[in-house]
mmCIF file of C-alpha atoms (C1' of nucleotides) in Angstrom:
data_model
loop_
_atom_site.group_PDB
_atom_site.id
_atom_site.type_symbol
_atom_site.label_atom_id
_atom_site.label_comp_id
_atom_site.label_asym_id
_atom_site.label_seq_id
_atom_site.Cartn_x
_atom_site.Cartn_y
_atom_site.Cartn_z
ATOM 1 C CA MET A 1 -11.625 -17.084 16.545
ATOM 2 C CA GLU A 2 -8.815 -15.400 18.411
ATOM 3 C CA LEU A 3 -7.540 -11.966 17.510
ATOM 4 C CA ARG A 4 -4.199 -13.580 16.766
ATOM 5 C CA ASP A 5 -5.761 -15.781 14.107
ATOM 6 C CA ILE A 6 -7.572 -12.870 12.554
ATOM 7 C CA SER A 7 -4.408 -10.867 12.392
ATOM 8 C CA ARG A 8 -2.656 -13.771 10.672
ATOM 9 C CA LEU A 9 -5.439 -14.095 8.144
ATOM 10 C CA LEU A 10 -5.598 -10.410 7.356
ATOM 11 C CA TYR A 11 -1.861 -10.241 7.082
ATOM 12 C CA GLN A 12 -1.976 -13.054 4.565
ATOM 13 C CA ILE A 13 -4.368 -10.984 2.529
ATOM 14 C CA LYS A 14 -1.930 -8.103 2.614
ATOM 15 C CA LEU A 15 0.919 -10.295 1.449
ATOM 16 C CA ALA A 16 -1.161 -11.855 -1.286
ATOM 17 C CA ASP A 17 -2.115 -8.411 -2.474
ATOM 18 C CA GLN A 18 1.468 -7.251 -2.703
ATOM 19 C CA ARG A 19 2.656 -10.412 -4.391
ATOM 20 C CA VAL A 20 -0.096 -10.469 -6.899
ATOM 21 C CA ALA A 21 0.013 -6.787 -7.779
ATOM 22 C CA THR A 22 3.720 -6.765 -8.459
ATOM 23 C CA SER A 23 3.532 -9.941 -10.514
ATOM 24 C CA PHE A 24 0.717 -8.433 -12.554
ATOM 25 C CA GLU A 25 2.824 -5.399 -13.262
ATOM 26 C CA LYS A 26 5.846 -7.454 -14.239
ATOM 27 C CA GLU A 27 3.842 -9.581 -16.616
ATOM 28 C CA THR A 28 1.806 -6.887 -18.278
ATOM 29 C CA GLY A 29 3.891 -3.748 -17.904
ATOM 30 C CA PHE A 30 0.852 -1.972 -16.462
ATOM 31 C CA SER A 31 0.349 -1.252 -12.800
ATOM 32 C CA LEU A 32 -2.712 -3.133 -11.621
ATOM 33 C CA THR A 33 -4.528 -0.002 -10.555
ATOM 34 C CA ARG A 34 -3.844 1.848 -13.772
ATOM 35 C CA TYR A 35 -4.777 -1.149 -15.886
ATOM 36 C CA GLU A 36 -8.073 -1.409 -14.048
ATOM 37 C CA MET A 37 -8.560 2.307 -14.495
ATOM 38 C CA LEU A 38 -7.923 2.138 -18.215
ATOM 39 C CA MET A 39 -10.331 -0.766 -18.575
ATOM 40 C CA ILE A 40 -13.040 1.106 -16.737
ATOM 41 C CA VAL A 41 -12.622 4.124 -18.956
ATOM 42 C CA HIS A 42 -12.557 1.800 -21.922
ATOM 43 C CA ASP A 43 -15.846 0.171 -20.918
ATOM 44 C CA LYS A 44 -17.576 3.454 -20.267
ATOM 45 C CA GLY A 45 -16.196 5.145 -23.348
ATOM 46 C CA VAL A 46 -16.179 8.586 -21.817
ATOM 47 C CA CYS A 47 -16.584 9.311 -18.134
ATOM 48 C CA SER A 48 -16.000 11.767 -15.352
ATOM 49 C CA GLN A 49 -13.456 11.158 -12.651
ATOM 50 C CA SER A 50 -16.078 10.616 -10.005
ATOM 51 C CA GLU A 51 -17.527 7.804 -12.070
ATOM 52 C CA ILE A 52 -14.117 6.228 -12.052
ATOM 53 C CA GLN A 53 -13.893 6.840 -8.361
ATOM 54 C CA GLN A 54 -17.157 5.038 -7.696
ATOM 55 C CA ALA A 55 -16.147 2.099 -9.824
ATOM 56 C CA MET A 56 -12.709 1.738 -8.287
ATOM 57 C CA LYS A 57 -13.457 2.795 -4.740
ATOM 58 C CA ILE A 58 -10.193 4.554 -4.182
ATOM 59 C CA ASP A 59 -9.657 8.123 -3.146
ATOM 60 C CA ASN A 60 -10.306 10.889 -5.632
ATOM 61 C CA ALA A 61 -6.844 12.232 -5.057
ATOM 62 C CA ALA A 62 -5.383 8.956 -6.259
ATOM 63 C CA ILE A 63 -7.560 9.088 -9.350
ATOM 64 C CA THR A 64 -6.374 12.566 -10.226
ATOM 65 C CA ARG A 65 -2.747 11.549 -9.905
ATOM 66 C CA HIS A 66 -3.053 8.352 -11.906
ATOM 67 C CA LEU A 67 -4.851 10.166 -14.676
ATOM 68 C CA LYS A 68 -2.149 12.775 -14.765
ATOM 69 C CA ILE A 69 0.418 10.068 -15.302
ATOM 70 C CA LEU A 70 -1.710 8.276 -17.889
ATOM 71 C CA GLU A 71 -2.142 11.577 -19.676
ATOM 72 C CA GLU A 72 1.595 12.162 -19.745
ATOM 73 C CA LYS A 73 2.050 8.701 -21.193
ATOM 74 C CA GLY A 74 -0.478 9.580 -23.840
ATOM 75 C CA TYR A 75 -2.993 6.962 -22.766
ATOM 76 C CA VAL A 76 -5.899 9.228 -21.858
ATOM 77 C CA ARG A 77 -7.127 12.655 -22.763
ATOM 78 C CA ARG A 78 -9.040 14.891 -20.369
ATOM 79 C CA GLU A 79 -11.355 17.750 -21.156
ATOM 80 C CA ARG A 80 -13.652 19.691 -18.944
ATOM 81 C CA ASN A 81 -17.288 19.059 -19.607
ATOM 82 C CA THR A 82 -18.470 22.136 -21.452
ATOM 83 C CA ALA A 83 -21.984 21.668 -20.069
ATOM 84 C CA ASN A 84 -20.725 21.472 -16.477
ATOM 85 C CA HIS A 85 -17.313 22.904 -15.924
ATOM 86 C CA ARG A 86 -16.944 21.169 -12.616
ATOM 87 C CA GLU A 87 -16.328 17.805 -14.114
ATOM 88 C CA VAL A 88 -13.610 16.451 -16.335
ATOM 89 C CA PHE A 89 -14.339 13.928 -19.055
ATOM 90 C CA VAL A 90 -11.794 11.229 -19.611
ATOM 91 C CA HIS A 91 -11.365 9.010 -22.627
ATOM 92 C CA LEU A 92 -8.753 6.647 -24.012
ATOM 93 C CA THR A 93 -6.429 7.503 -26.850
ATOM 94 C CA ASP A 94 -5.953 5.192 -29.796
ATOM 95 C CA GLU A 95 -2.488 4.433 -28.546
ATOM 96 C CA ALA A 96 -3.938 3.142 -25.279
ATOM 97 C CA LYS A 97 -6.458 0.976 -27.101
ATOM 98 C CA HIS A 98 -3.719 -0.423 -29.271
ATOM 99 C CA ASP A 99 -1.346 -1.147 -26.391
ATOM 100 C CA LEU A 100 -4.089 -2.702 -24.306
ATOM 101 C CA THR A 101 -5.213 -5.127 -26.966
ATOM 102 C CA SER A 102 -1.677 -6.134 -27.782
ATOM 103 C CA CYS A 103 -1.055 -6.668 -24.092
ATOM 104 C CA GLU A 104 -4.143 -8.854 -23.920
ATOM 105 C CA GLN A 105 -2.933 -10.935 -26.809
ATOM 106 C CA ASP A 106 0.513 -11.372 -25.331
ATOM 107 C CA HIS A 107 -1.148 -12.481 -22.202
ATOM 108 C CA ASP A 108 -3.357 -15.069 -23.823
ATOM 109 C CA ARG A 109 -0.280 -16.869 -25.003
ATOM 110 C CA SER A 110 1.447 -17.022 -21.645
ATOM 111 C CA LYS A 111 -1.144 -17.823 -19.009
ATOM 112 C CA HIS A 112 -1.088 -15.614 -15.968
ATOM 113 C CA LEU A 113 0.777 -16.794 -12.910
ATOM 114 C CA ILE A 114 -2.371 -17.088 -10.880
ATOM 115 C CA THR A 115 -3.683 -19.885 -13.037
ATOM 116 C CA LYS A 116 -0.605 -21.846 -12.086
ATOM 117 C CA VAL A 117 -1.551 -22.028 -8.443
ATOM 118 C CA LEU A 118 -5.355 -21.854 -8.527
ATOM 119 C CA SER A 119 -7.870 -23.892 -10.490
ATOM 120 C CA GLU A 120 -10.850 -22.322 -12.200
ATOM 121 C CA SER A 121 -13.159 -23.307 -9.366
ATOM 122 C CA GLU A 122 -10.766 -22.052 -6.713
ATOM 123 C CA ILE A 123 -10.653 -18.728 -8.484
ATOM 124 C CA ASN A 124 -14.412 -18.544 -8.343
ATOM 125 C CA GLN A 125 -14.394 -19.423 -4.680
ATOM 126 C CA LEU A 126 -11.834 -16.732 -4.000
ATOM 127 C CA SER A 127 -13.791 -14.199 -5.938
ATOM 128 C CA SER A 128 -16.977 -14.822 -4.014
ATOM 129 C CA LEU A 129 -15.196 -14.717 -0.669
ATOM 130 C CA LEU A 130 -13.607 -11.406 -1.590
ATOM 131 C CA GLN A 131 -16.956 -10.061 -2.614
ATOM 132 C CA LYS A 132 -18.242 -10.779 0.873
ATOM 133 C CA LEU A 133 -15.235 -9.116 2.438
ATOM 134 C CA ASN A 134 -15.731 -6.081 0.311
ATOM 135 C CA GLN A 135 -19.206 -5.598 1.721
ATOM 136 C CA LEU A 136 -17.776 -4.621 5.106
ATOM 137 C CA MET B 1 -9.398 -16.673 -18.189
ATOM 138 C CA GLU B 2 -9.059 -13.271 -19.806
ATOM 139 C CA LEU B 3 -6.595 -10.690 -18.601
ATOM 140 C CA ARG B 4 -9.559 -8.464 -17.820
ATOM 141 C CA ASP B 5 -10.968 -11.025 -15.400
ATOM 142 C CA ILE B 6 -7.635 -11.488 -13.735
ATOM 143 C CA SER B 7 -7.264 -7.780 -13.276
ATOM 144 C CA ARG B 8 -10.707 -7.623 -11.692
ATOM 145 C CA LEU B 9 -9.891 -10.436 -9.319
ATOM 146 C CA LEU B 10 -6.552 -9.013 -8.277
ATOM 147 C CA TYR B 11 -8.083 -5.612 -7.829
ATOM 148 C CA GLN B 12 -10.663 -7.145 -5.527
ATOM 149 C CA ILE B 13 -7.841 -8.525 -3.453
ATOM 150 C CA LYS B 14 -6.345 -5.065 -3.222
ATOM 151 C CA LEU B 15 -9.620 -3.579 -2.094
ATOM 152 C CA ALA B 16 -10.222 -6.317 0.427
ATOM 153 C CA ASP B 17 -6.764 -5.743 1.819
ATOM 154 C CA GLN B 18 -7.328 -2.045 2.295
ATOM 155 C CA ARG B 19 -10.769 -2.500 3.826
ATOM 156 C CA VAL B 20 -9.717 -5.163 6.170
ATOM 157 C CA ALA B 21 -6.502 -3.515 7.325
ATOM 158 C CA THR B 22 -8.177 -0.243 8.178
ATOM 159 C CA SER B 23 -11.017 -1.961 10.000
ATOM 160 C CA PHE B 24 -8.501 -3.979 12.000
ATOM 161 C CA GLU B 25 -6.759 -0.804 13.027
ATOM 162 C CA LYS B 26 -9.964 0.921 13.995
ATOM 163 C CA GLU B 27 -11.092 -1.986 16.124
ATOM 164 C CA THR B 28 -7.858 -2.740 17.881
ATOM 165 C CA GLY B 29 -5.955 0.524 17.842
ATOM 166 C CA PHE B 30 -2.954 -1.298 16.362
ATOM 167 C CA SER B 31 -1.918 -1.140 12.744
ATOM 168 C CA LEU B 32 -2.191 -4.624 11.283
ATOM 169 C CA THR B 33 1.480 -4.789 10.378
ATOM 170 C CA ARG B 34 2.683 -3.613 13.731
ATOM 171 C CA TYR B 35 0.323 -5.918 15.572
ATOM 172 C CA GLU B 36 1.627 -8.834 13.561
ATOM 173 C CA MET B 37 5.160 -7.682 14.255
ATOM 174 C CA LEU B 38 4.558 -7.462 17.964
ATOM 175 C CA MET B 39 3.030 -10.924 18.016
ATOM 176 C CA ILE B 40 5.980 -12.396 16.177
ATOM 177 C CA VAL B 41 8.403 -10.858 18.628
ATOM 178 C CA HIS B 42 6.165 -12.052 21.410
ATOM 179 C CA ASP B 43 6.206 -15.624 20.140
ATOM 180 C CA LYS B 44 9.944 -15.700 19.625
ATOM 181 C CA GLY B 45 10.708 -13.973 22.897
ATOM 182 C CA VAL B 46 13.863 -12.308 21.601
ATOM 183 C CA CYS B 47 14.859 -12.068 17.980
ATOM 184 C CA SER B 48 16.906 -10.254 15.406
ATOM 185 C CA GLN B 49 15.355 -8.024 12.798
ATOM 186 C CA SER B 50 16.163 -10.412 10.001
ATOM 187 C CA GLU B 51 14.193 -13.121 11.797
ATOM 188 C CA ILE B 52 11.247 -10.750 11.834
ATOM 189 C CA GLN B 53 11.867 -9.996 8.185
ATOM 190 C CA GLN B 54 11.724 -13.662 7.259
ATOM 191 C CA ALA B 55 8.557 -14.208 9.220
ATOM 192 C CA MET B 56 6.759 -11.177 7.830
ATOM 193 C CA LYS B 57 8.186 -11.132 4.349
ATOM 194 C CA ILE B 58 8.368 -7.397 4.062
ATOM 195 C CA ASP B 59 11.390 -5.258 3.295
ATOM 196 C CA ASN B 60 14.022 -4.795 5.942
ATOM 197 C CA ALA B 61 13.699 -1.068 5.627
ATOM 198 C CA ALA B 62 10.059 -1.303 6.645
ATOM 199 C CA ILE B 63 11.013 -3.411 9.651
ATOM 200 C CA THR B 64 13.564 -0.871 10.801
ATOM 201 C CA ARG B 65 11.063 1.946 10.585
ATOM 202 C CA HIS B 66 8.252 0.112 12.346
ATOM 203 C CA LEU B 67 10.569 -0.917 15.142
ATOM 204 C CA LYS B 68 11.710 2.643 15.548
ATOM 205 C CA ILE B 69 8.112 3.700 16.036
ATOM 206 C CA LEU B 70 7.348 0.815 18.363
ATOM 207 C CA GLU B 71 10.410 1.725 20.370
ATOM 208 C CA GLU B 72 9.280 5.329 20.662
ATOM 209 C CA LYS B 73 5.911 4.111 21.892
ATOM 210 C CA GLY B 74 7.694 2.038 24.495
ATOM 211 C CA TYR B 75 6.520 -1.288 23.106
ATOM 212 C CA VAL B 76 9.863 -2.827 22.215
ATOM 213 C CA ARG B 77 13.443 -2.484 23.296
ATOM 214 C CA ARG B 78 16.395 -3.017 20.981
ATOM 215 C CA GLU B 79 19.980 -3.915 21.848
ATOM 216 C CA ARG B 80 22.827 -4.959 19.647
ATOM 217 C CA ASN B 81 23.831 -8.562 20.083
ATOM 218 C CA THR B 82 27.071 -8.433 22.053
ATOM 219 C CA ALA B 83 28.242 -11.655 20.416
ATOM 220 C CA ASN B 84 27.607 -10.327 16.905
ATOM 221 C CA HIS B 85 27.422 -6.613 16.654
ATOM 222 C CA ARG B 86 25.829 -6.760 13.239
ATOM 223 C CA GLU B 87 22.486 -7.809 14.572
ATOM 224 C CA VAL B 88 20.000 -6.143 16.845
ATOM 225 C CA PHE B 89 17.956 -8.103 19.332
ATOM 226 C CA VAL B 90 14.379 -7.055 19.820
ATOM 227 C CA HIS B 91 12.057 -7.879 22.697
ATOM 228 C CA LEU B 92 8.731 -6.666 24.027
ATOM 229 C CA THR B 93 8.338 -4.431 27.040
ATOM 230 C CA ASP B 94 5.933 -5.249 29.842
ATOM 231 C CA GLU B 95 3.763 -2.388 28.690
ATOM 232 C CA ALA B 96 3.393 -4.013 25.290
ATOM 233 C CA LYS B 97 2.492 -7.353 26.819
ATOM 234 C CA HIS B 98 -0.065 -5.686 29.010
ATOM 235 C CA ASP B 99 -1.654 -3.669 26.211
ATOM 236 C CA LEU B 100 -1.731 -6.654 23.892
ATOM 237 C CA THR B 101 -3.524 -8.927 26.310
ATOM 238 C CA SER B 102 -6.041 -6.268 27.225
ATOM 239 C CA CYS B 103 -6.643 -5.667 23.533
ATOM 240 C CA GLU B 104 -7.204 -9.377 23.055
ATOM 241 C CA GLN B 105 -9.727 -9.444 25.848
ATOM 242 C CA ASP B 106 -11.598 -6.441 24.523
ATOM 243 C CA HIS B 107 -11.720 -8.183 21.235
ATOM 244 C CA ASP B 108 -13.119 -11.443 22.561
ATOM 245 C CA ARG B 109 -16.177 -9.594 23.764
ATOM 246 C CA SER B 110 -16.905 -7.841 20.491
ATOM 247 C CA LYS B 111 -16.377 -10.294 17.659
ATOM 248 C CA HIS B 112 -14.331 -9.029 14.809
ATOM 249 C CA LEU B 113 -16.063 -7.656 11.749
ATOM 250 C CA ILE B 114 -14.810 -10.436 9.559
ATOM 251 C CA THR B 115 -16.822 -13.016 11.435
ATOM 252 C CA LYS B 116 -19.921 -11.072 10.489
ATOM 253 C CA VAL B 117 -19.489 -11.713 6.799
ATOM 254 C CA LEU B 118 -17.641 -15.027 6.728
ATOM 255 C CA SER B 119 -18.428 -18.314 8.418
ATOM 256 C CA GLU B 120 -15.781 -20.415 10.076
ATOM 257 C CA SER B 121 -15.502 -22.697 7.077
ATOM 258 C CA GLU B 122 -15.327 -19.812 4.638
ATOM 259 C CA ILE B 123 -12.488 -18.383 6.644
ATOM 260 C CA ASN B 124 -10.636 -21.660 6.348
ATOM 261 C CA GLN B 125 -11.263 -21.744 2.631
ATOM 262 C CA LEU B 126 -9.958 -18.233 2.270
ATOM 263 C CA SER B 127 -6.907 -18.994 4.309
ATOM 264 C CA SER B 128 -5.961 -21.973 2.190
ATOM 265 C CA LEU B 129 -6.509 -20.077 -1.037
ATOM 266 C CA LEU B 130 -4.301 -17.280 0.203
ATOM 267 C CA GLN B 131 -1.641 -19.747 1.149
ATOM 268 C CA LYS B 132 -1.556 -20.950 -2.422
ATOM 269 C CA LEU B 133 -1.336 -17.417 -3.725
ATOM 270 C CA ASN B 134 1.515 -16.673 -1.406
ATOM 271 C CA GLN B 135 3.558 -19.439 -2.956
ATOM 272 C CA LEU B 136 3.916 -17.497 -6.196
ATOM 273 C "C1'" DA C 1 48.173 -9.513 9.396
ATOM 274 C "C1'" DG C 2 45.279 -7.720 5.332
ATOM 275 C "C1'" DT C 3 42.095 -7.756 1.867
ATOM 276 C "C1'" DC C 4 37.701 -9.372 0.020
ATOM 277 C "C1'" DA C 5 33.120 -11.013 0.460
ATOM 278 C "C1'" DA C 6 28.865 -11.758 2.913
ATOM 279 C "C1'" DT C 7 25.574 -10.303 6.446
ATOM 280 C "C1'" DT C 8 22.755 -6.869 9.056
ATOM 281 C "C1'" DG C 9 20.758 -2.818 9.524
ATOM 282 C "C1'" DT C 10 19.961 2.097 8.139
ATOM 283 C "C1'" DT C 11 18.957 5.820 5.084
ATOM 284 C "C1'" DG C 12 17.181 8.285 0.887
ATOM 285 C "C1'" DA C 13 14.349 8.588 -3.074
ATOM 286 C "C1'" DC C 14 10.317 6.820 -5.036
ATOM 287 C "C1'" DT C 15 5.179 4.875 -5.560
ATOM 288 C "C1'" DC C 16 0.589 4.507 -4.083
ATOM 289 C "C1'" DG C 17 -2.787 5.130 -1.005
ATOM 290 C "C1'" DT C 18 -5.261 8.206 2.834
ATOM 291 C "C1'" DC C 19 -7.381 12.530 4.809
ATOM 292 C "C1'" DA C 20 -8.162 17.377 4.970
ATOM 293 C "C1'" DA C 21 -7.974 21.833 3.164
ATOM 294 C "C1'" DA C 22 -8.266 24.700 -1.008
ATOM 295 C "C1'" DT C 23 -10.187 25.884 -5.663
ATOM 296 C "C1'" DG C 24 -13.596 26.657 -9.020
ATOM 297 C "C1'" DT C 25 -18.153 26.024 -10.680
ATOM 298 C "C1'" DA C 26 -23.285 25.177 -10.404
ATOM 299 C "C1'" DA C 27 -27.439 25.298 -8.185
ATOM 300 C "C1'" DA C 28 -30.635 26.662 -4.468
ATOM 301 C "C1'" DA C 29 -32.363 29.880 -1.030
ATOM 302 C "C1'" DC C 30 -33.494 34.026 0.354
ATOM 303 C "C1'" DG D 1 -29.353 38.981 -7.555
ATOM 304 C "C1'" DT D 2 -26.492 37.987 -3.789
ATOM 305 C "C1'" DT D 3 -25.235 34.617 -0.749
ATOM 306 C "C1'" DT D 4 -24.992 30.154 0.751
ATOM 307 C "C1'" DT D 5 -24.460 25.384 -0.163
ATOM 308 C "C1'" DA D 6 -23.080 21.465 -2.706
ATOM 309 C "C1'" DC D 7 -20.153 19.142 -5.989
ATOM 310 C "C1'" DA D 8 -15.785 17.827 -8.701
ATOM 311 C "C1'" DT D 9 -11.244 18.150 -8.795
ATOM 312 C "C1'" DT D 10 -6.787 19.394 -7.056
ATOM 313 C "C1'" DT D 11 -3.082 19.955 -3.812
ATOM 314 C "C1'" DG D 12 -0.266 19.106 0.391
ATOM 315 C "C1'" DA D 13 1.156 16.418 4.217
ATOM 316 C "C1'" DC D 14 1.375 11.937 5.860
ATOM 317 C "C1'" DG D 15 1.874 6.483 6.352
ATOM 318 C "C1'" DA D 16 3.559 2.184 4.553
ATOM 319 C "C1'" DG D 17 5.896 -0.315 1.272
ATOM 320 C "C1'" DT D 18 9.730 -0.879 -2.467
ATOM 321 C "C1'" DC D 19 14.612 -0.705 -4.194
ATOM 322 C "C1'" DA D 20 19.297 0.746 -4.166
ATOM 323 C "C1'" DA D 21 23.243 2.666 -1.999
ATOM 324 C "C1'" DC D 22 25.771 2.849 2.225
ATOM 325 C "C1'" DA D 23 27.959 1.647 6.803
ATOM 326 C "C1'" DA D 24 29.528 -1.448 10.062
ATOM 327 C "C1'" DT D 25 30.809 -5.977 11.424
ATOM 328 C "C1'" DT D 26 32.153 -10.603 10.736
ATOM 329 C "C1'" DG D 27 34.517 -14.361 8.587
ATOM 330 C "C1'" DA D 28 37.446 -16.521 5.195
ATOM 331 C "C1'" DC D 29 41.465 -16.817 2.122
ATOM 332 C "C1'" DT D 30 46.278 -15.891 1.160
#
DNA sequence: AGTCAATTGTTGACTCGTCAAATGTAAAAC
DNA sequence: GTTTTACATTTGACGAGTCAACAATTGACT
């Protein structure tokens, strides 16, 4: 495996990422990162930012900024934990829940782009390969 | 395939991209994008920026800025095409060629991280899956 | 010629991530 | 009971990409 080949492979990953993220945003109206963030908060119900950080593995600074935007849009509410004023608790608003489920439903009707180029089993393959990469 | 699952998958791609790009840079000393750019110029010998753009599929603005940096580092030289003053011809300097081959050699000795988590056949799988994604 | 359109590259304003330094709070050490 | 130390979040400066507006050059049509 030459360095040249590795560079080509990794660059393909970069391109795929860009492609896929922008197409997700076009289809759903949510940025991929913020959608993921909302879903994580949704699953946890209420959580601190560092919990989000651990789940998403991106920088805390990015979390803060996304949440600020989501708050402005009225999708999340943030309150300092009264028992520990260091942390901020985040939870979804009803509006967010509503918009997310309606987005899901819209989506169910019009299959996502990715299912047009990859079969179910290929998606599973991809997922397990990515999992290995993300162990690095 | 639920939207939630798609979001998870795409987010994994994003994470893999970030991981892999930063590890490439740490190991080689070249940013992935600029390495790829240098190799493309290397392969073509001399080329215009729009040729690079087509090969790399990133915005022209990004190309301009990377080339500016590479020029400052003494890795490429740029001259307007005398036959068509709209385009700029780019070619590598000897310094770049030298540094690139020595980087390649260093690399051959210390296998790249990716080969530690993926087998040869997994890498091929991944590559073909990415190719399909990049058709979107 | 003289205008109009297409091509090539550059620049500015924006998004999204990083790291590092700063803030504010809690807990531990003395 | 201060003074460290650690933790959670925030902010600022930066890198890398996007898009849109602009400039310069070329080529084509009348």
